[in-house]
Coordinates of C-alpha atoms in Angstrom, one line a residue:
M1 CA 82.4 119.4 84.6
G2 CA 83.5 119.4 88.2
S3 CA 83.7 121.8 91.3
D4 CA 85.7 124.6 92.3
A5 CA 89.1 123.6 93.1
S6 CA 89.3 126.4 95.9
G7 CA 87.2 124.6 98.5
H8 CA 89.3 121.3 98.7
T9 CA 85.8 119.5 99.2
T10 CA 86.7 116.3 97.2
L11 CA 89.8 114.7 96.0
D12 CA 89.2 116.1 92.6
D13 CA 89.7 119.3 94.2
V14 CA 92.9 118.4 95.4
L15 CA 94.3 117.4 92.2
R16 CA 92.7 120.2 90.1
E17 CA 94.3 122.8 92.6
S18 CA 97.8 120.8 92.2
A19 CA 97.3 120.9 88.5
Q20 CA 96.8 124.8 88.3
R21 CA 99.9 125.6 90.9
H22 CA 102.5 123.6 88.7
P23 CA 100.9 122.1 85.4
G24 CA 104.3 121.2 84.0
R25 CA 106.1 119.5 87.0
V26 CA 106.0 115.7 86.8
A27 CA 103.2 114.0 88.7
L28 CA 103.6 110.1 87.7
V29 CA 106.5 107.9 86.5
D30 CA 105.3 104.6 85.5
F31 CA 107.7 102.2 84.7
A32 CA 105.3 99.2 83.5
G33 CA 106.5 98.7 80.0
G34 CA 109.3 101.3 79.9
R35 CA 109.4 104.5 81.7
K36 CA 106.4 106.9 81.0
V37 CA 106.1 110.2 82.6
W38 CA 102.8 112.3 83.3
T39 CA 102.8 115.8 84.1
Y40 CA 100.2 117.4 86.6
G41 CA 98.8 119.0 83.4
E42 CA 98.6 116.1 81.6
L43 CA 97.3 113.8 84.2
D44 CA 94.3 116.5 84.8
E45 CA 93.8 116.6 81.1
R46 CA 93.2 112.8 81.1
V47 CA 91.1 112.8 83.9
E48 CA 88.7 115.5 82.1
R49 CA 88.9 113.2 78.9
C50 CA 87.9 110.0 81.3
A51 CA 85.1 112.1 82.8
A52 CA 83.7 113.3 79.7
R53 CA 83.7 109.6 78.2
L54 CA 82.1 108.3 81.2
H55 CA 79.5 110.8 81.0
A56 CA 78.9 110.2 77.4
Q57 CA 78.4 106.4 78.8
G58 CA 75.5 107.4 80.9
I59 CA 77.2 107.3 84.4
R60 CA 75.7 110.1 86.4
Y61 CA 76.1 111.4 89.8
G62 CA 75.8 108.6 92.5
D63 CA 76.2 105.5 90.4
R64 CA 78.3 103.3 91.9
V65 CA 81.0 102.0 89.4
V66 CA 83.4 98.9 90.3
V67 CA 86.9 99.4 89.8
R68 CA 89.4 96.7 89.4
L69 CA 92.9 98.1 88.7
P70 CA 96.6 98.0 90.0
G71 CA 98.5 100.6 90.9
C72 CA 98.9 102.1 87.2
P73 CA 98.3 105.6 85.6
D74 CA 94.7 104.0 84.5
L75 CA 93.9 103.7 88.0
F76 CA 94.5 107.6 88.9
R77 CA 92.6 108.3 85.5
Q78 CA 89.2 106.3 86.2
F79 CA 89.5 107.0 90.1
F80 CA 89.6 110.8 89.6
G81 CA 87.3 110.7 86.6
L82 CA 84.6 109.1 88.7
I83 CA 84.7 111.5 91.2
R84 CA 84.6 114.5 88.6
V85 CA 81.4 113.3 87.5
G86 CA 80.2 112.7 90.8
A87 CA 80.0 108.9 90.9
V88 CA 81.0 106.6 93.2
P89 CA 84.2 104.4 92.7
V90 CA 84.0 101.1 94.2
L91 CA 87.3 99.8 94.8
V92 CA 87.6 95.9 94.2
P93 CA 91.1 94.8 94.1
P94 CA 92.1 92.8 91.1
G95 CA 92.1 89.0 91.1
V96 CA 89.3 88.7 93.8
R97 CA 87.5 85.6 93.0
D98 CA 84.3 86.1 90.3
S99 CA 81.9 85.2 93.0
V100 CA 82.8 88.3 95.1
V101 CA 82.7 90.5 92.0
R102 CA 79.5 89.0 91.4
A103 CA 78.4 89.9 94.9
V104 CA 79.2 93.5 94.9
D105 CA 77.6 93.8 91.3
A106 CA 74.5 92.7 92.8
F107 CA 74.7 94.6 96.0
V108 CA 75.7 97.9 95.2
E109 CA 73.1 100.3 93.4
E110 CA 73.3 102.4 90.5
E111 CA 71.3 105.7 91.1
A112 CA 72.1 108.4 93.7
G113 CA 70.8 107.6 97.3
P114 CA 70.5 110.0 100.1
E115 CA 73.7 109.8 101.7
D116 CA 76.8 111.7 101.2
L117 CA 78.7 108.9 99.6
A118 CA 82.1 109.5 97.9
L119 CA 83.7 105.8 97.9
L120 CA 83.0 102.4 98.8
Q121 CA 86.2 100.1 99.4
L122 CA 85.8 96.2 99.6
A123 CA 87.1 95.1 102.8
G124 CA 86.8 91.4 102.8
D125 CA 86.1 88.7 100.1
G126 CA 83.9 86.0 102.1
V127 CA 80.8 84.4 100.8
G128 CA 77.7 86.3 101.4
L129 CA 77.0 90.1 101.3
P130 CA 79.9 92.1 100.7
R131 CA 81.7 94.2 103.3
L132 CA 81.8 97.7 101.9
V133 CA 83.6 100.6 103.8
P134 CA 81.7 103.9 103.1
F135 CA 83.8 107.1 102.8
D136 CA 82.2 110.5 102.3
H137 CA 84.3 113.5 100.8
A138 CA 85.0 114.8 104.2
R139 CA 86.7 111.9 105.6
L140 CA 88.8 111.3 102.5
V141 CA 90.1 114.8 102.0
R142 CA 90.8 114.6 105.8
S143 CA 92.7 111.3 105.4
V144 CA 94.8 112.8 102.5
R145 CA 95.9 115.7 104.6
E146 CA 96.9 113.4 107.5
R147 CA 98.8 110.9 105.5
A148 CA 100.5 113.8 104.0
V149 CA 101.6 114.6 107.6
I150 CA 102.7 111.3 107.9
Q151 CA 105.1 111.1 105.0
A152 CA 106.3 115.0 105.5
A153 CA 105.4 115.4 102.0
D154 CA 106.2 118.5 99.8
E155 CA 107.1 119.4 96.5
E156 CA 110.3 117.7 96.6
T157 CA 109.0 114.4 97.5
V158 CA 109.6 111.6 95.5
H159 CA 107.2 108.6 96.6
L160 CA 107.9 105.2 95.1
A161 CA 105.1 103.0 95.0
A162 CA 106.9 99.8 95.3
L163 CA 104.4 97.3 94.8
P164 CA 102.0 98.7 92.2
E165 CA 100.7 95.5 91.1
Q166 CA 99.5 94.5 94.4
P167 CA 96.1 95.2 95.5
V168 CA 95.4 98.8 95.7
G169 CA 93.0 100.1 98.4
V170 CA 91.9 103.2 100.2
P171 CA 95.2 103.4 102.4
G172 CA 97.5 102.9 99.6
L173 CA 95.7 105.1 97.1
L174 CA 95.3 108.2 99.5
D175 CA 99.2 107.8 100.3
W176 CA 99.9 108.6 96.7
V177 CA 97.1 111.3 96.5
A178 CA 98.7 112.9 99.5
V179 CA 102.1 113.1 97.6
L180 CA 100.2 114.9 94.6
Q181 CA 98.5 117.1 97.2
A182 CA 101.8 118.3 98.1
G183 CA 102.9 118.7 94.7
G184 CA 105.6 115.7 94.9
R185 CA 106.0 113.1 92.5
V186 CA 104.5 109.2 92.6
V187 CA 106.8 106.7 90.9
L188 CA 105.1 103.3 90.0
G189 CA 107.8 101.1 90.4
P190 CA 108.8 97.8 88.5
G191 CA 108.5 95.6 91.8
G192 CA 109.7 95.8 95.0
G193 CA 112.5 93.6 95.5
P194 CA 115.8 95.6 96.2
D195 CA 117.4 94.1 92.9
T196 CA 114.9 96.1 90.9
A197 CA 113.8 98.8 93.2
F198 CA 117.3 100.2 94.5
G199 CA 117.9 101.2 90.8
V200 CA 114.7 103.0 90.9
V201 CA 115.7 105.0 94.1
A202 CA 118.8 105.8 92.6
G203 CA 117.7 106.8 89.3
E204 CA 114.6 109.0 90.3
R205 CA 116.2 110.2 93.6
V206 CA 113.4 108.7 95.6
T207 CA 112.8 110.2 99.0
H208 CA 109.9 108.3 100.4
T209 CA 108.6 104.7 99.8
V210 CA 106.0 102.6 101.7
L211 CA 107.0 98.8 102.3
P212 CA 105.2 95.8 104.1
P213 CA 107.5 94.5 107.1
R214 CA 108.9 91.5 104.7
L215 CA 110.4 94.0 102.0
A216 CA 111.5 96.3 104.7
V217 CA 113.8 93.1 106.0
Q218 CA 114.9 92.6 102.5
W219 CA 116.0 96.2 102.2
T220 CA 118.0 96.5 105.0
E221 CA 119.7 93.1 104.5
A222 CA 120.6 94.3 100.8
A223 CA 121.5 97.9 101.6
A224 CA 124.7 96.7 102.9
V225 CA 126.1 95.1 99.4
T226 CA 124.3 97.4 97.0
A227 CA 126.2 99.5 94.6
Y228 CA 123.3 101.9 94.0
D229 CA 123.2 105.1 95.9
L230 CA 120.2 105.3 98.0
G231 CA 121.3 108.6 99.5
S232 CA 118.2 110.4 98.4
L233 CA 115.9 108.4 100.8
R234 CA 114.6 110.5 103.5
A235 CA 112.1 108.1 105.0
L236 CA 111.0 104.4 105.1
V237 CA 107.4 103.9 106.1
V238 CA 106.9 100.3 107.2
A239 CA 103.2 99.6 107.0
G240 CA 101.1 96.6 107.4
G241 CA 101.5 95.4 111.2
A242 CA 104.0 93.8 113.2
F243 CA 107.8 94.8 112.5
D244 CA 110.5 92.9 113.9
E245 CA 112.2 95.4 116.5
R246 CA 115.6 93.9 115.4
V247 CA 115.1 94.8 111.9
A248 CA 113.6 98.3 113.0
R249 CA 116.9 99.2 114.6
R250 CA 118.7 98.4 111.6
V251 CA 117.2 100.8 109.3
R252 CA 118.7 104.1 109.7
P253 CA 122.4 102.5 109.8
A254 CA 121.4 100.4 106.7
L255 CA 119.4 102.8 104.7
G256 CA 120.4 106.3 106.1
C257 CA 116.7 107.3 106.4
S258 CA 114.3 107.7 109.2
L259 CA 111.8 105.0 110.1
V260 CA 108.3 105.8 110.2
Q261 CA 106.1 102.8 111.4
V262 CA 102.2 103.0 110.8
F263 CA 99.3 100.8 111.4
G264 CA 96.1 101.2 109.7
T265 CA 92.8 99.5 108.9
V266 CA 90.6 99.9 105.6
E267 CA 87.9 101.0 108.4
G268 CA 89.7 104.3 109.2
L269 CA 92.4 103.6 112.0
V270 CA 96.0 105.3 111.3
S271 CA 98.6 105.0 114.1
W272 CA 102.1 106.4 113.3
T273 CA 105.5 107.1 115.0
R274 CA 106.0 110.8 115.3
P275 CA 109.4 112.4 115.4
D276 CA 108.7 113.7 119.1
D277 CA 107.9 110.1 120.3
G278 CA 111.6 109.4 120.8
P279 CA 114.1 106.9 119.0
E280 CA 112.9 103.8 121.3
A281 CA 109.1 104.0 120.5
G282 CA 109.9 104.6 116.8
V283 CA 111.4 101.3 116.7
T284 CA 109.4 99.3 119.2
T285 CA 105.8 100.5 118.5
Q286 CA 103.7 101.4 115.7
G287 CA 103.2 104.8 117.3
R288 CA 99.9 106.7 118.4
A289 CA 96.7 107.2 116.6
M290 CA 96.3 110.0 114.2
S291 CA 93.7 111.5 116.1
A292 CA 93.5 112.5 119.9
E293 CA 89.9 111.5 120.1
D294 CA 90.6 108.1 118.7
E295 CA 90.0 105.3 121.6
L296 CA 92.1 102.1 121.6
R297 CA 90.8 99.5 123.8
V298 CA 92.6 95.9 124.3
V299 CA 90.3 93.3 125.5
D300 CA 90.3 89.6 126.2
D301 CA 88.4 86.7 124.6
E302 CA 85.1 87.6 126.9
G303 CA 85.3 91.2 125.8
R304 CA 86.6 92.5 129.4
E305 CA 88.8 95.5 129.1
L306 CA 92.7 94.5 129.9
P307 CA 95.3 96.7 131.9
V308 CA 97.7 98.8 130.2
G309 CA 100.5 96.9 128.7
A310 CA 98.6 93.7 128.6
S311 CA 98.1 91.9 125.1
G312 CA 94.7 91.2 123.6
H313 CA 92.2 91.9 120.8
L314 CA 92.4 95.7 119.5
L315 CA 89.3 97.7 119.2
V316 CA 88.9 101.3 118.0
R317 CA 86.4 103.7 118.0
G318 CA 86.8 107.7 117.0
P319 CA 86.1 110.3 114.1
S320 CA 88.7 108.4 111.9
T321 CA 86.8 104.9 111.9
V322 CA 83.5 104.5 110.3
S323 CA 80.7 103.4 112.3
G324 CA 79.8 100.5 110.4
Y325 CA 79.6 98.8 106.6
W326 CA 77.4 100.2 103.7
R327 CA 74.0 98.5 104.5
S328 CA 75.6 95.5 106.2
P329 CA 74.0 95.0 109.6
E330 CA 75.1 91.3 109.3
H331 CA 78.8 92.3 109.1
D332 CA 78.3 95.1 111.7
A333 CA 76.9 92.5 114.1
G334 CA 80.4 90.7 113.6
F335 CA 82.9 93.6 113.4
F336 CA 81.6 96.2 115.5
T337 CA 80.6 96.1 119.3
T338 CA 77.5 97.7 120.4
D339 CA 79.0 100.6 121.6
G340 CA 80.7 101.2 118.5
F341 CA 84.1 100.1 118.7
H342 CA 85.5 98.4 115.4
R343 CA 87.2 94.6 116.1
T344 CA 90.3 95.2 114.2
G345 CA 91.3 91.8 114.5
A346 CA 94.8 92.4 115.6
I347 CA 96.2 91.3 118.6
A348 CA 98.1 94.4 120.4
R349 CA 98.9 96.3 123.3
V350 CA 99.0 99.9 124.3
T351 CA 101.8 101.0 126.3
G352 CA 101.6 103.5 129.3
A353 CA 102.7 106.3 127.1
G354 CA 99.5 105.6 124.5
H355 CA 102.0 103.6 122.1
L356 CA 100.4 101.0 120.1
V357 CA 102.4 97.6 119.8
V358 CA 100.8 95.1 117.3
E359 CA 101.8 91.9 117.9
R360 CA 99.9 89.6 115.4
D361 CA 98.1 91.4 112.2
P362 CA 94.6 91.0 111.3
L363 CA 94.0 88.3 108.2
P364 CA 94.3 89.8 105.2
A365 CA 91.1 90.9 103.4
V366 CA 91.5 90.4 99.5
G367 CA 92.9 88.8 96.9
T368 CA 95.1 90.1 93.7
G369 CA 95.2 90.1 89.9
G370 CA 94.0 91.6 86.7
A371 CA 92.1 94.7 85.8
T372 CA 88.7 96.2 84.5
A373 CA 86.0 99.0 85.4
R374 CA 82.1 98.4 84.7
L375 CA 78.9 99.7 85.7
V376 CA 77.1 97.8 88.3
R377 CA 73.3 97.0 88.8
R378 CA 70.7 97.6 91.4
V379 CA 69.0 95.0 93.7
P380 CA 66.8 95.7 96.6
A381 CA 68.8 96.2 100.1
P382 CA 69.3 93.1 102.1
R383 CA 67.2 92.6 105.1
S384 CA 68.4 93.2 108.6
R385 CA 68.8 91.1 111.5
P386 CA 67.0 91.6 114.6
P387 CA 69.2 93.7 116.9
R388 CA 71.4 91.9 119.5
P389 CA 71.0 92.9 123.2
H390 CA 73.6 95.3 124.7
P391 CA 76.0 93.8 127.2
H392 CA 75.9 95.0 130.7
E393 CA 77.9 98.5 131.6
G394 CA 81.6 98.2 131.6
H395 CA 81.6 95.2 129.2
T396 CA 82.7 95.5 125.7
E397 CA 81.0 92.3 123.7
M398 CA 83.8 90.2 121.9
T399 CA 83.6 88.4 118.7
P400 CA 84.8 84.5 118.7
P401 CA 88.3 84.0 117.5
M402 CA 87.2 83.9 114.0
F403 CA 84.9 86.6 112.6
P404 CA 81.3 85.0 111.5
Y405 CA 80.2 84.9 107.9
V406 CA 76.9 85.4 106.4
M407 CA 74.9 83.2 104.2
P408 CA 74.7 84.2 100.5
T409 CA 71.7 85.8 98.9
P410 CA 69.9 84.4 95.8
A411 CA 71.4 87.2 93.8
M412 CA 75.0 86.1 94.9
L413 CA 74.8 82.5 93.4
P414 CA 77.3 80.9 91.2
A415 CA 75.4 81.0 87.5
D416 CA 73.6 77.8 86.5
R417 CA 75.2 76.0 83.9
T418 CA 72.9 72.5 84.1
G419 CA 69.5 73.9 82.7
W420 CA 67.9 71.8 85.2
T421 CA 64.2 72.3 86.5
L422 CA 63.7 71.2 89.8
D423 CA 60.5 68.7 90.1
P424 CA 58.7 67.8 93.5
A425 CA 57.7 64.6 91.6
R426 CA 61.1 63.7 90.7
A427 CA 62.9 65.1 94.1
A428 CA 64.0 64.0 97.4
L429 CA 65.5 66.1 100.2
L430 CA 68.9 65.0 101.6
V431 CA 69.9 66.1 105.0
L432 CA 73.3 65.7 105.8
N433 CA 74.7 65.5 109.3
L434 CA 72.5 67.6 111.2
Q435 CA 73.1 66.2 114.6
N436 CA 73.6 68.3 117.7
R437 CA 77.2 67.4 118.1
F438 CA 77.8 69.0 114.6
V439 CA 76.0 72.0 115.3
R440 CA 77.5 72.8 118.5
A441 CA 81.0 72.4 117.1
L442 CA 80.3 74.5 114.0
E443 CA 79.2 77.2 116.4
Q444 CA 82.2 77.4 117.8
E445 CA 83.9 78.3 114.3
S446 CA 81.3 81.4 113.9
A447 CA 79.4 79.7 111.0
P448 CA 76.1 81.1 110.1
V449 CA 74.1 78.2 112.2
T450 CA 71.1 80.1 113.1
E451 CA 70.4 80.9 109.3
L452 CA 71.1 77.2 108.6
L453 CA 68.9 75.7 110.8
A454 CA 66.2 78.3 109.9
N455 CA 66.5 77.2 106.2
A456 CA 66.6 73.4 107.1
R457 CA 63.4 73.7 109.0
R458 CA 61.5 75.5 106.0
L459 CA 62.9 73.0 103.3
V460 CA 61.7 69.8 105.4
A461 CA 58.4 71.2 106.2
A462 CA 58.1 72.1 102.7
A463 CA 59.3 68.8 101.1
R464 CA 56.8 66.9 103.9
E465 CA 53.8 69.2 102.8
A466 CA 54.7 68.5 99.0
G467 CA 55.1 65.0 99.4
V468 CA 58.7 64.9 98.7
P469 CA 60.9 62.1 100.5
V470 CA 63.4 63.2 103.0
V471 CA 66.3 61.2 103.7
H472 CA 68.8 62.0 106.4
S473 CA 72.7 60.8 106.3
V474 CA 74.4 60.6 109.5
P475 CA 78.3 59.5 110.1
A476 CA 78.9 56.3 111.4
G477 CA 80.2 57.4 114.9
E478 CA 83.8 56.8 116.1
R479 CA 84.4 54.6 113.2
R480 CA 84.9 57.2 110.8
A481 CA 87.9 58.2 112.4
A482 CA 89.4 54.8 112.5
G483 CA 89.5 53.9 108.4
R484 CA 92.2 54.7 106.3
G485 CA 93.0 58.2 104.7
P486 CA 92.7 61.9 106.1
V487 CA 90.0 63.1 108.2
P488 CA 90.4 66.8 108.1
Y489 CA 86.5 67.5 109.6
A490 CA 87.1 65.0 112.3
R491 CA 88.1 67.9 114.8
L492 CA 84.5 68.9 114.2
S493 CA 82.5 66.2 115.4
G494 CA 82.4 67.5 118.7
A495 CA 82.7 66.0 122.2
S496 CA 80.9 62.8 122.9
A497 CA 78.2 63.7 124.6
G498 CA 76.0 60.3 124.6
A499 CA 72.3 60.2 123.3
E500 CA 71.4 64.0 123.3
G501 CA 74.8 64.6 121.0
E502 CA 73.9 62.0 118.7
A503 CA 70.4 63.1 118.5
F504 CA 69.2 65.0 115.5
A505 CA 68.9 68.8 115.4
A506 CA 65.2 69.5 116.3
Q507 CA 65.1 71.8 113.3
A508 CA 65.5 68.8 110.9
E509 CA 64.4 65.8 113.5
P510 CA 63.5 62.7 111.3
R511 CA 59.7 61.3 111.4
A512 CA 57.7 58.5 110.6
G513 CA 58.2 57.8 106.7
D514 CA 61.6 59.3 106.7
T515 CA 64.6 57.4 105.5
V516 CA 67.6 57.5 107.9
L517 CA 70.8 56.2 106.4
T518 CA 74.6 55.6 108.1
A519 CA 77.3 56.9 106.0
R520 CA 80.9 55.8 106.6
K521 CA 82.6 58.5 104.3
Y522 CA 81.9 62.1 103.7
S523 CA 79.6 61.3 100.6
A524 CA 76.3 59.8 101.4
F525 CA 76.5 57.4 98.7
T526 CA 79.5 55.5 99.4
R527 CA 78.8 52.2 100.9
T528 CA 75.0 53.0 101.6
R529 CA 72.0 52.1 100.2
L530 CA 71.1 55.8 99.0
D531 CA 71.4 55.3 95.2
G532 CA 68.8 52.1 95.7
R533 CA 66.5 54.0 97.8
L534 CA 66.2 56.9 95.4
R535 CA 65.2 54.4 92.8
E536 CA 62.8 52.4 94.6
L537 CA 61.1 56.1 95.4
G538 CA 61.4 56.9 91.7
R539 CA 63.5 59.9 92.4
D540 CA 66.1 61.1 90.2
Q541 CA 66.7 64.6 91.7
V542 CA 68.5 65.1 95.3
V543 CA 68.1 68.5 97.0
I544 CA 71.1 68.7 99.4
L545 CA 71.3 70.5 102.7
G546 CA 73.4 70.5 105.9
L547 CA 77.2 69.9 106.8
Y548 CA 79.8 70.2 105.6
A549 CA 79.8 72.0 102.7
R550 CA 83.8 71.5 101.8
A551 CA 83.3 67.6 102.6
G552 CA 80.1 65.9 102.8
V553 CA 78.0 68.3 100.6
L554 CA 80.4 68.6 97.8
M555 CA 81.2 65.1 97.6
T556 CA 77.9 63.9 97.8
A557 CA 76.7 66.1 94.9
G558 CA 79.8 64.6 93.0
D559 CA 78.8 61.1 93.3
A560 CA 74.9 62.1 92.8
W561 CA 76.1 63.2 89.0
A562 CA 78.2 59.9 88.6
Q563 CA 75.4 58.1 89.6
D564 CA 73.2 60.0 86.7
L565 CA 71.2 62.2 89.3
E566 CA 70.6 65.9 89.3
A567 CA 71.9 67.3 92.5
F568 CA 70.7 70.6 93.8
V569 CA 72.8 72.1 96.7
V570 CA 70.7 74.9 98.6
A571 CA 73.3 77.4 99.2
D572 CA 71.7 79.0 102.3
A573 CA 71.0 75.8 104.0
V574 CA 74.4 74.2 104.0
A575 CA 77.4 75.6 106.0
D576 CA 81.3 75.1 106.4
V577 CA 83.9 76.1 109.0
S578 CA 84.6 79.1 107.0
A579 CA 83.3 81.1 104.2
G580 CA 86.0 80.2 101.8
G581 CA 84.9 76.4 102.4
H582 CA 81.3 77.6 102.0
E583 CA 82.4 79.2 98.6
F584 CA 84.5 76.6 97.4
A585 CA 81.9 74.0 97.4
L586 CA 79.3 76.1 95.7
E587 CA 81.7 77.3 93.2
W588 CA 82.9 73.6 92.6
V589 CA 79.5 72.2 92.3
A590 CA 78.2 74.5 89.9
E591 CA 81.2 74.3 87.6
T592 CA 81.5 70.1 87.7
C593 CA 78.5 68.4 88.6
G594 CA 75.3 70.1 89.9
A595 CA 72.9 73.4 90.3
V596 CA 73.2 75.5 93.3
T597 CA 70.1 77.1 94.6
A598 CA 68.5 78.8 97.4
T599 CA 65.9 78.1 100.2
D600 CA 63.5 80.2 98.9
R601 CA 63.4 78.9 95.1
V602 CA 63.4 75.4 96.3
V603 CA 60.5 76.0 98.8
T604 CA 58.6 78.0 95.9
V605 CA 58.9 74.8 93.8
F606 CA 57.7 72.9 96.5
G607 CA 54.5 75.1 96.7
A608 CA 54.8 75.9 100.5
D609 CA 53.8 79.6 101.8
H610 CA 56.9 81.4 102.0
S611 CA 55.4 84.9 102.6
T612 CA 58.4 86.3 104.1
A613 CA 60.9 85.3 101.7
E614 CA 62.8 87.6 99.1
A615 CA 61.6 87.8 95.8
V616 CA 64.1 85.8 93.4

């Protein structure tokens, strides 16, 4: 089982060769529950047993397997075991929301595909299609070698993983594999704070560690008063974004070791400070890109390239960076320009010498927490959006300040806990706040407005065709901000634009026979005649769509339950200012007061033609 170790074509080849060269040398030291040691030979043996067990469980070449583990020996065992049987690990940090895990489960496929795929890494935990970064074997092996260079790793290297309990993504995991390739030792510490970590540094004679900027600050401050011997430290690698220059200048005097600053992305960019960069660049920049072929571009909000030294949005393109996410054209449209640059989300500048200075980090991608591993199921590949028009020559298209999110698909919805069945003879369609001023304000937040309005059009048309009453609820104009209590969505009401701004979006414009109500609170039931109108119509079910998911939609669904009505929230026909707000509302409704459904399902029940819809 496995492949020839001499070729170094996979990460398993890297481990096998290290185990053959020095089977008795210590590979891993784990401080969870006491100090435990694994030699290279023991690690390779446990990987082999894990691979045999996975094979016996039916996992074969190309199967996608979700791995949710923190930095622990089991992560190495399962990760390498999957690669040894030819499966594809899908790294999902522990602690991400259950809905995200469901989305990954539903999105990836079990059987082998035509692509040379070695690994998938979850890069974001928003609502909708998962954002997975694909890696082939050649890219992974090359990245390991590059990271070994950054760390100057050799057989004497003792690398402290100071925060093994935190999410472990491809960059961190490859740092550890780089040490194993060199024949060094990886120490999985009990914590990153200096009170805990300094004892491990002294006891294990740690030579290298990687810290986020906040912990690097703590280490430099604590080093002046510690009684522990930190003399074994050769290099402190600070990764994760901007590092205060004043603290950077104190690293060598305080810790007695060199400082290496690194900025990287899950998508592949690695920029680091080299010894030949000089002392000044080492403390004031995040260095230069690993590959001379990597292109860094800094642009303004409109996508225009800025002069050298100016701060703006950092874009990158080159052999180290993937060209897109795995089977996610929706995410590609938001995170990659049409000429192939990745929008990192960082604010940065590039000096005249080509050094990168990160001034504001990208937003963190995913959460933290517990540990499992499981095989995922197969669903059809997602539908693609139409290609976007190319910008004119010399112009790089730029995303709005907040990256867009995409609508959830039916397979990604929260589990139904109600057992309710939607019935056109009992239902009314409730449209919340679909006025031009709200739609325009939401467009500025990069929400999926196009999909929202398209699905609203389908639902309204299907309801009318089926004889389902349509009820529209709109806020009471400026009075909504004059009452007591918080109005967190007031800023999204849009500037006053007269009759045109107050008009309904064309896709959901009321017609004769529809009911239009004026709401003075988020809920369409509060201080309105909605409950009475539904009873006049003989309806005890409401199908809810519109704005905003975490405000009007959520509270209306809750009030419907309080009125002994059955609420069905249409997940891909509501929207919010962020993926988190959208997802929160869906989860809350599903867990407390209603059912969460999809446009295709509702249109099917209403009996309208939906030949372009996915099967659900």
